[in-house]
Coordinates of C-alpha atoms in Angstrom, one line a residue:
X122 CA -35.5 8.2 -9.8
X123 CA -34.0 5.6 -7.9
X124 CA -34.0 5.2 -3.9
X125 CA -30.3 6.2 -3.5
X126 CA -31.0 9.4 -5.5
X127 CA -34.1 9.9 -3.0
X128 CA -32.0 9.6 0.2
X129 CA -31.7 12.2 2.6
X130 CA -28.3 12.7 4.4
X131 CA -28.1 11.5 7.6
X132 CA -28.9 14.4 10.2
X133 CA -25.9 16.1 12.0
X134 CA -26.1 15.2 16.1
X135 CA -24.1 16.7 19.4
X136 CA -24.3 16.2 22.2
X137 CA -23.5 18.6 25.1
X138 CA -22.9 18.2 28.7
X139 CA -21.5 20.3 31.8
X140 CA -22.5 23.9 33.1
X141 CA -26.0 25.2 31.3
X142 CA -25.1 28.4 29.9
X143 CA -21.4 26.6 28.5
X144 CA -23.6 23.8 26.9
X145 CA -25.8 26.8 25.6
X146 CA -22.4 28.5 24.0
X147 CA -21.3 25.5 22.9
X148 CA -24.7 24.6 21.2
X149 CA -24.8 27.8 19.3
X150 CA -21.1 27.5 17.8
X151 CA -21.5 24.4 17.0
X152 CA -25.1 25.5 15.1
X153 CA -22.8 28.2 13.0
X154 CA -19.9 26.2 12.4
X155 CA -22.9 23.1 11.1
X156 CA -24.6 25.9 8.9
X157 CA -21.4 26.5 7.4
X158 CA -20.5 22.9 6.6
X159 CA -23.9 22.1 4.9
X160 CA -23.6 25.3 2.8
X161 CA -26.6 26.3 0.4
X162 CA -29.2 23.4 0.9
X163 CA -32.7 23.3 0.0
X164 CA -34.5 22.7 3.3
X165 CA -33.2 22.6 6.8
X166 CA -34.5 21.7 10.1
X167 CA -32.7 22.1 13.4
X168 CA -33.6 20.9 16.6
X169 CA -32.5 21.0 20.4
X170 CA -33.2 18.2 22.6
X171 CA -33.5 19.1 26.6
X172 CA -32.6 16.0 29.1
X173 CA -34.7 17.3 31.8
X174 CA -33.3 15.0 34.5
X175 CA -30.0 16.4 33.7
X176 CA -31.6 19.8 33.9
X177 CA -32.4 18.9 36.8
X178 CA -29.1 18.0 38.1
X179 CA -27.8 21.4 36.8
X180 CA -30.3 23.5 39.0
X181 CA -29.4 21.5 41.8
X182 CA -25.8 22.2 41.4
X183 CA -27.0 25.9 41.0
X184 CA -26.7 26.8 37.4
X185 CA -29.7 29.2 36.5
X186 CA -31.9 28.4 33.3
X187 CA -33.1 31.8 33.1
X188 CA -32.1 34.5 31.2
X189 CA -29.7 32.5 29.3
X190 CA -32.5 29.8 27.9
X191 CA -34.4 32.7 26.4
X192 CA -31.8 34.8 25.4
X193 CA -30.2 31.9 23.6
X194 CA -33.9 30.8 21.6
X195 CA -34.1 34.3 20.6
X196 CA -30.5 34.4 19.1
X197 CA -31.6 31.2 17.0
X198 CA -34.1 32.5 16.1
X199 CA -33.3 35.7 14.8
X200 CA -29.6 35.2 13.2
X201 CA -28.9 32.2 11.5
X202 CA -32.1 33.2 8.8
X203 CA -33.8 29.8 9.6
X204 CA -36.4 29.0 8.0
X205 CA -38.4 28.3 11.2
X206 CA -37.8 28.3 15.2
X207 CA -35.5 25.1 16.1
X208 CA -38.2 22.8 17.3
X209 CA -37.4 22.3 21.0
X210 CA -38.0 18.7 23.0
X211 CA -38.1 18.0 26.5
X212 CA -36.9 15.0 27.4
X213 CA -37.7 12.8 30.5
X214 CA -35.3 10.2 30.0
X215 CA -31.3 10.5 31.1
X216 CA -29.0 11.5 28.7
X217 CA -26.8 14.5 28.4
X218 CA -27.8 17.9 28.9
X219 CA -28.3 19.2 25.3
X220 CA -28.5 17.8 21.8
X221 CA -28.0 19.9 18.7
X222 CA -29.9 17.7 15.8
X223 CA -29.5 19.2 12.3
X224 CA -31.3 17.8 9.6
X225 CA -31.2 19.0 5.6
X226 CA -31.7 18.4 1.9
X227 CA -29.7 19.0 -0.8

């Protein structure tokens, strides 16, 4: 098999800023409209990156994390028939709010 046959596509990335629970809307359309355009694939990961300084800012500007943050995991979890929970990561560094990472094979 040659190496071009063996590469993956490169993953699909968004980035989302502004109010948490808009990001959080956002984020999910944006997963449904991705699992659409990727179609029938053989494996699929999809992960959401957290800027917690721009958390951070958010609170502070008085958006609440909580119900929405839960309610929103449990919707991922349990509609789009994923194969597994999206894989969540905190990060410390600046950045915008939320980004929607999803990865795939043919």
């Amino acid at each position: 098999m040659s190496d071009r046959a063996d590469a993956l596509p490169a993953p699909l990335v968004w980035g989302f800023d502004g109010p948490f629970d808009t990001c959080l809307q956002d984020l999910e359309d944006t997963l449904r409209r991705a699992l659409v355009q990727v179609g029938d694939v053989s494996r699929i990961v999809v992960s959401v990156e957290l800027s917690l300084p721009a958390l951070q800012r958010r609170v502070r500007a008085g958006d609440a994390v909580q119900p929405a943050w839960g309610e929103f995991l449990a919707r991922l979890a349990a509609r789009y028939g994923l194969p597994a929970a999206p894989r969540v990561r905190y990060l410390r560094s600046e950045g915008r709010l939320a980004t929607l990472i999803v990865a795939y094979r043919s």
